[in-house]
mmCIF file of C-alpha atoms in Angstrom:
data_model
loop_
_atom_site.group_PDB
_atom_site.id
_atom_site.type_symbol
_atom_site.label_atom_id
_atom_site.label_comp_id
_atom_site.label_asym_id
_atom_site.label_seq_id
_atom_site.Cartn_x
_atom_site.Cartn_y
_atom_site.Cartn_z
ATOM 1 C CA UNK A 1 97.625 1.620 133.704
ATOM 2 C CA UNK A 2 96.929 -1.614 131.981
ATOM 3 C CA UNK A 3 93.187 -0.708 131.878
ATOM 4 C CA UNK A 4 93.777 2.062 129.612
ATOM 5 C CA UNK A 5 93.793 0.548 126.225
ATOM 6 C CA UNK A 6 95.241 1.623 122.899
ATOM 7 C CA UNK A 7 92.021 2.917 121.211
ATOM 8 C CA UNK A 8 91.012 6.316 122.363
ATOM 9 C CA UNK A 9 87.886 8.392 121.792
ATOM 10 C CA UNK A 10 85.976 8.973 118.555
ATOM 11 C CA UNK A 11 86.928 12.594 119.214
ATOM 12 C CA UNK A 12 89.967 13.198 116.854
ATOM 13 C CA UNK A 13 91.432 15.498 119.503
ATOM 14 C CA UNK A 14 92.017 12.681 121.848
ATOM 15 C CA UNK A 15 94.237 9.934 120.618
ATOM 16 C CA UNK A 16 97.325 8.091 122.150
ATOM 17 C CA UNK A 17 99.782 9.714 119.875
ATOM 18 C CA UNK A 18 99.667 12.899 122.001
ATOM 19 C CA UNK A 19 101.185 10.916 124.936
ATOM 20 C CA UNK A 20 104.497 10.661 123.315
ATOM 21 C CA UNK A 21 106.574 12.685 125.753
ATOM 22 C CA UNK A 22 109.993 11.264 125.246
ATOM 23 C CA UNK A 23 112.822 13.471 126.479
ATOM 24 C CA UNK A 24 110.394 15.965 128.088
ATOM 25 C CA UNK A 25 110.980 17.002 131.713
ATOM 26 C CA UNK A 26 108.627 19.612 133.067
ATOM 27 C CA UNK A 27 105.698 20.234 135.321
ATOM 28 C CA UNK A 28 103.192 17.378 135.029
ATOM 29 C CA UNK A 29 99.464 17.250 134.090
ATOM 30 C CA UNK A 30 97.108 16.814 137.150
ATOM 31 C CA UNK A 31 93.471 15.925 137.303
ATOM 32 C CA UNK A 32 92.641 19.179 139.307
ATOM 33 C CA UNK A 33 94.569 21.175 136.790
ATOM 34 C CA UNK A 34 92.470 19.744 133.957
ATOM 35 C CA UNK A 35 89.190 20.322 135.767
ATOM 36 C CA UNK A 36 90.247 23.975 136.337
ATOM 37 C CA UNK A 37 91.223 24.451 132.714
ATOM 38 C CA UNK A 38 87.923 22.850 131.669
ATOM 39 C CA UNK A 39 86.023 25.273 133.928
ATOM 40 C CA UNK A 40 87.871 28.360 132.563
ATOM 41 C CA UNK A 41 87.102 27.232 129.051
ATOM 42 C CA UNK A 42 83.478 26.685 129.701
ATOM 43 C CA UNK A 43 83.373 30.064 131.431
ATOM 44 C CA UNK A 44 84.850 31.817 128.419
ATOM 45 C CA UNK A 45 82.496 29.937 126.041
ATOM 46 C CA UNK A 46 79.469 30.909 128.081
ATOM 47 C CA UNK A 47 80.555 34.513 128.354
ATOM 48 C CA UNK A 48 81.057 34.711 124.598
ATOM 49 C CA UNK A 49 77.728 32.985 123.827
ATOM 50 C CA UNK A 50 75.932 35.342 126.189
ATOM 51 C CA UNK A 51 77.310 38.255 124.190
ATOM 52 C CA UNK A 52 75.779 37.212 120.975
ATOM 53 C CA UNK A 53 72.772 35.924 122.491
ATOM 54 C CA UNK A 54 72.014 39.399 123.864
ATOM 55 C CA UNK A 55 73.184 41.338 120.849
ATOM 56 C CA UNK A 56 72.396 39.384 117.652
ATOM 57 C CA UNK A 57 69.494 39.905 115.475
ATOM 58 C CA UNK A 58 68.672 38.729 111.917
ATOM 59 C CA UNK A 59 69.654 42.147 110.597
ATOM 60 C CA UNK A 60 73.087 41.618 112.044
ATOM 61 C CA UNK A 61 73.968 38.965 109.417
ATOM 62 C CA UNK A 62 75.629 35.732 110.063
ATOM 63 C CA UNK A 63 79.276 36.988 110.305
ATOM 64 C CA UNK A 64 79.736 36.111 113.882
ATOM 65 C CA UNK A 65 78.343 32.572 113.523
ATOM 66 C CA UNK A 66 80.603 31.717 110.561
ATOM 67 C CA UNK A 67 83.468 33.228 112.375
ATOM 68 C CA UNK A 68 82.799 30.926 115.348
ATOM 69 C CA UNK A 69 82.357 27.939 112.970
ATOM 70 C CA UNK A 70 85.294 28.295 110.713
ATOM 71 C CA UNK A 71 87.487 30.138 113.262
ATOM 72 C CA UNK A 72 86.758 27.351 115.714
ATOM 73 C CA UNK A 73 87.755 24.782 112.939
ATOM 74 C CA UNK A 74 91.075 26.380 112.253
ATOM 75 C CA UNK A 75 91.968 26.644 115.974
ATOM 76 C CA UNK A 76 90.909 23.077 116.588
ATOM 77 C CA UNK A 77 93.169 21.826 113.753
ATOM 78 C CA UNK A 78 96.010 23.972 115.224
ATOM 79 C CA UNK A 79 95.305 22.457 118.591
ATOM 80 C CA UNK A 80 95.332 18.864 117.433
ATOM 81 C CA UNK A 81 98.503 19.138 115.371
ATOM 82 C CA UNK A 82 100.384 21.271 117.787
ATOM 83 C CA UNK A 83 99.290 20.332 121.431
ATOM 84 C CA UNK A 84 101.958 22.473 122.920
ATOM 85 C CA UNK A 85 99.926 25.457 121.662
ATOM 86 C CA UNK A 86 96.937 24.484 123.646
ATOM 87 C CA UNK A 87 97.387 26.945 126.501
ATOM 88 C CA UNK A 88 96.854 29.650 123.809
ATOM 89 C CA UNK A 89 94.609 28.150 121.299
ATOM 90 C CA UNK A 90 92.035 26.550 123.642
ATOM 91 C CA UNK A 91 90.941 29.675 125.416
ATOM 92 C CA UNK A 92 90.619 31.554 121.943
ATOM 93 C CA UNK A 93 88.773 28.462 120.711
ATOM 94 C CA UNK A 94 86.293 28.637 123.607
ATOM 95 C CA UNK A 95 85.617 32.423 122.831
ATOM 96 C CA UNK A 96 85.321 31.991 119.110
ATOM 97 C CA UNK A 97 82.854 28.950 119.442
ATOM 98 C CA UNK A 98 80.862 30.780 122.012
ATOM 99 C CA UNK A 99 80.134 33.470 119.377
ATOM 100 C CA UNK A 100 78.535 30.730 117.078
ATOM 101 C CA UNK A 101 76.822 28.922 119.972
ATOM 102 C CA UNK A 102 75.085 32.183 121.108
ATOM 103 C CA UNK A 103 73.787 32.897 117.599
ATOM 104 C CA UNK A 104 72.593 29.296 117.078
ATOM 105 C CA UNK A 105 70.848 29.249 120.460
ATOM 106 C CA UNK A 106 69.170 32.602 119.724
ATOM 107 C CA UNK A 107 67.882 31.267 116.368
ATOM 108 C CA UNK A 108 66.397 28.035 118.040
ATOM 109 C CA UNK A 109 64.783 30.041 120.908
ATOM 110 C CA UNK A 110 63.437 33.186 119.192
ATOM 111 C CA UNK A 111 63.176 32.490 115.519
ATOM 112 C CA UNK A 112 62.576 28.758 114.887
ATOM 113 C CA UNK A 113 60.104 29.246 117.655
ATOM 114 C CA UNK A 114 61.070 27.055 120.654
ATOM 115 C CA UNK A 115 61.182 29.343 123.693
ATOM 116 C CA UNK A 116 62.933 27.840 126.688
ATOM 117 C CA UNK A 117 64.696 25.199 124.604
ATOM 118 C CA UNK A 118 68.072 26.566 125.306
ATOM 119 C CA UNK A 119 67.797 26.352 129.068
ATOM 120 C CA UNK A 120 66.525 22.696 128.746
ATOM 121 C CA UNK A 121 69.545 21.795 126.481
ATOM 122 C CA UNK A 122 72.024 23.433 128.829
ATOM 123 C CA UNK A 123 70.562 21.613 131.783
ATOM 124 C CA UNK A 124 70.470 18.194 129.919
ATOM 125 C CA UNK A 125 74.055 18.645 128.712
ATOM 126 C CA UNK A 126 75.489 19.281 132.192
ATOM 127 C CA UNK A 127 73.279 16.664 133.728
ATOM 128 C CA UNK A 128 74.613 14.013 131.203
ATOM 129 C CA UNK A 129 78.151 15.282 131.969
ATOM 130 C CA UNK A 130 77.725 14.931 135.764
ATOM 131 C CA UNK A 131 75.918 11.593 135.553
ATOM 132 C CA UNK A 132 78.518 9.994 133.305
ATOM 133 C CA UNK A 133 81.419 11.351 135.274
ATOM 134 C CA UNK A 134 79.912 9.818 138.363
ATOM 135 C CA UNK A 135 79.275 6.523 136.525
ATOM 136 C CA UNK A 136 82.876 6.410 135.312
ATOM 137 C CA UNK A 137 84.474 7.311 138.621
ATOM 138 C CA UNK A 138 82.398 4.582 140.283
ATOM 139 C CA UNK A 139 83.292 1.901 137.931
ATOM 140 C CA UNK A 140 79.765 1.437 136.724
ATOM 141 C CA UNK A 141 80.914 2.326 133.015
ATOM 142 C CA UNK A 142 84.173 0.827 132.045
ATOM 143 C CA UNK A 143 85.778 1.881 128.649
ATOM 144 C CA UNK A 144 86.796 -1.565 127.544
ATOM 145 C CA UNK A 145 88.340 -2.058 124.116
ATOM 146 C CA UNK A 146 84.958 -3.334 122.542
ATOM 147 C CA UNK A 147 83.316 -0.300 124.036
ATOM 148 C CA UNK A 148 85.877 2.106 122.557
ATOM 149 C CA UNK A 149 85.707 0.365 119.186
ATOM 150 C CA UNK A 150 81.996 0.644 119.157
ATOM 151 C CA UNK A 151 81.801 4.266 120.037
ATOM 152 C CA UNK A 152 84.600 5.331 117.707
ATOM 153 C CA UNK A 153 82.879 3.406 114.806
ATOM 154 C CA UNK A 154 79.548 4.977 115.553
ATOM 155 C CA UNK A 155 81.115 8.481 115.844
ATOM 156 C CA UNK A 156 82.837 8.034 112.454
ATOM 157 C CA UNK A 157 79.583 6.969 110.907
ATOM 158 C CA UNK A 158 77.660 9.967 112.316
ATOM 159 C CA UNK A 159 80.249 12.407 111.000
ATOM 160 C CA UNK A 160 80.087 10.774 107.616
ATOM 161 C CA UNK A 161 76.320 11.618 107.655
ATOM 162 C CA UNK A 162 77.295 15.157 108.617
ATOM 163 C CA UNK A 163 79.432 15.468 105.657
ATOM 164 C CA UNK A 164 76.747 14.210 103.311
ATOM 165 C CA UNK A 165 74.343 16.702 104.699
ATOM 166 C CA UNK A 166 76.813 19.411 104.264
ATOM 167 C CA UNK A 167 77.487 18.489 100.641
ATOM 168 C CA UNK A 168 73.647 18.431 100.047
ATOM 169 C CA UNK A 169 73.443 21.913 101.404
ATOM 170 C CA UNK A 170 76.434 23.151 99.428
ATOM 171 C CA UNK A 171 74.532 22.144 96.158
ATOM 172 C CA UNK A 172 71.389 23.799 97.142
ATOM 173 C CA UNK A 173 69.517 20.438 97.941
ATOM 174 C CA UNK A 174 68.963 21.388 101.625
ATOM 175 C CA UNK A 175 70.084 19.275 104.573
ATOM 176 C CA UNK A 176 69.227 15.581 104.744
ATOM 177 C CA UNK A 177 65.709 15.132 106.132
ATOM 178 C CA UNK A 178 66.869 13.298 109.250
ATOM 179 C CA UNK A 179 69.077 16.320 110.163
ATOM 180 C CA UNK A 180 66.293 18.886 109.787
ATOM 181 C CA UNK A 181 65.164 20.240 113.270
ATOM 182 C CA UNK A 182 61.614 20.494 112.005
ATOM 183 C CA UNK A 183 61.442 16.938 110.967
ATOM 184 C CA UNK A 184 59.020 15.471 113.350
ATOM 185 C CA UNK A 185 59.184 11.847 112.079
ATOM 186 C CA UNK A 186 60.036 8.979 114.436
ATOM 187 C CA UNK A 187 62.956 7.956 112.292
ATOM 188 C CA UNK A 188 64.310 11.517 112.426
ATOM 189 C CA UNK A 189 63.845 11.687 116.125
ATOM 190 C CA UNK A 190 65.426 8.208 116.648
ATOM 191 C CA UNK A 191 68.455 9.229 114.667
ATOM 192 C CA UNK A 192 68.967 12.411 116.895
ATOM 193 C CA UNK A 193 68.514 10.236 120.117
ATOM 194 C CA UNK A 194 71.173 7.926 118.631
ATOM 195 C CA UNK A 195 73.610 10.781 118.050
ATOM 196 C CA UNK A 196 73.012 12.202 121.529
ATOM 197 C CA UNK A 197 73.781 8.791 123.147
ATOM 198 C CA UNK A 198 76.908 8.404 121.088
ATOM 199 C CA UNK A 199 78.120 11.962 121.887
ATOM 200 C CA UNK A 200 77.391 11.312 125.547
ATOM 201 C CA UNK A 201 79.541 7.931 125.413
ATOM 202 C CA UNK A 202 82.316 9.956 123.979
ATOM 203 C CA UNK A 203 82.534 11.843 127.299
ATOM 204 C CA UNK A 204 83.437 8.455 128.994
ATOM 205 C CA UNK A 205 86.370 8.055 126.570
ATOM 206 C CA UNK A 206 87.394 11.635 127.131
ATOM 207 C CA UNK A 207 87.558 10.986 130.889
ATOM 208 C CA UNK A 208 89.693 7.797 130.212
ATOM 209 C CA UNK A 209 91.975 9.748 128.002
ATOM 210 C CA UNK A 210 92.618 12.505 130.688
ATOM 211 C CA UNK A 211 93.004 9.932 133.465
ATOM 212 C CA UNK A 212 95.659 8.223 131.287
ATOM 213 C CA UNK A 213 97.460 11.514 130.721
ATOM 214 C CA UNK A 214 97.713 12.087 134.406
ATOM 215 C CA UNK A 215 98.861 8.498 135.102
ATOM 216 C CA UNK A 216 101.629 8.945 132.476
ATOM 217 C CA UNK A 217 102.859 12.205 133.785
ATOM 218 C CA UNK A 218 102.078 14.246 130.700
ATOM 219 C CA UNK A 219 103.319 17.707 130.496
ATOM 220 C CA UNK A 220 101.350 20.584 132.169
ATOM 221 C CA UNK A 221 100.070 21.922 128.748
ATOM 222 C CA UNK A 222 98.216 18.708 128.352
ATOM 223 C CA UNK A 223 95.666 20.060 130.966
ATOM 224 C CA UNK A 224 94.623 22.507 128.449
ATOM 225 C CA UNK A 225 94.497 19.779 125.645
ATOM 226 C CA UNK A 226 92.284 17.531 127.818
ATOM 227 C CA UNK A 227 90.010 20.496 128.495
ATOM 228 C CA UNK A 228 89.778 21.047 124.782
ATOM 229 C CA UNK A 229 88.745 17.446 124.046
ATOM 230 C CA UNK A 230 86.005 17.747 126.696
ATOM 231 C CA UNK A 231 84.847 21.102 125.272
ATOM 232 C CA UNK A 232 84.581 19.650 121.721
ATOM 233 C CA UNK A 233 82.418 16.696 122.948
ATOM 234 C CA UNK A 234 80.270 19.093 125.143
ATOM 235 C CA UNK A 235 79.561 21.408 122.263
ATOM 236 C CA UNK A 236 78.677 18.669 120.006
ATOM 237 C CA UNK A 237 76.429 17.088 122.736
ATOM 238 C CA UNK A 238 74.636 20.449 123.249
ATOM 239 C CA UNK A 239 73.982 21.150 119.626
ATOM 240 C CA UNK A 240 72.523 17.697 119.071
ATOM 241 C CA UNK A 241 70.341 18.014 122.143
ATOM 242 C CA UNK A 242 68.977 21.303 120.780
ATOM 243 C CA UNK A 243 68.205 19.579 117.569
ATOM 244 C CA UNK A 244 66.519 16.655 119.347
ATOM 245 C CA UNK A 245 64.402 18.922 121.497
ATOM 246 C CA UNK A 246 63.258 20.922 118.529
ATOM 247 C CA UNK A 247 62.090 17.799 116.822
ATOM 248 C CA UNK A 248 60.240 16.635 119.820
ATOM 249 C CA UNK A 249 58.542 20.000 120.357
ATOM 250 C CA UNK A 250 57.538 20.236 116.723
ATOM 251 C CA UNK A 251 55.345 17.104 117.396
ATOM 252 C CA UNK A 252 53.366 18.985 120.008
#
């Protein structure tokens, strides 16, 4: 237990405050249960994404994509502030986010003009997940306090850039150049690669968070909460891999 230090992931869903279980007696969180909930969440997300992937066209409008983006935001905030709701909010979150991911993936693959990019991004996302899980379980990567501080600080900086880019787009100035998937400059590609690395390292902190929950005897609903944290990171990682691959292919 001592190796689990106080600072958690850069992922706002995963912080030590959710481990305050004083006075609670119920079924406990298990690693197997968390893995199962993560699998269910990913299945629902991919099922939903497949629906919009097969049905969406530019003539359909952006309603489903915005539903996924903003509906997912509302559900994620509800889950973060009320972890006991996780068994209900997390499956719905997975379905709603899948709607947006299906549309975004379709746009990259068919309309931005990078056929096959989605399959590559999915393969890389799950490949990174598997490799880092193996490295974590073998002790090759250890989430020390300095490691956590560095990843959390980098994650915060990245999301600050996201906010600036969003503000630019809100005022009609377009996205920041380094965020443009058609920007083929080495600086832009390097920035996307940096984001992919930081998103990947957040997975290590998510694993550590889940393991601590199991060790502390967290309530059963925390299995869904742990699955939610992993899902948030995996979605972020997938989208940034898509952006990076688009930039790389635009150089061809």
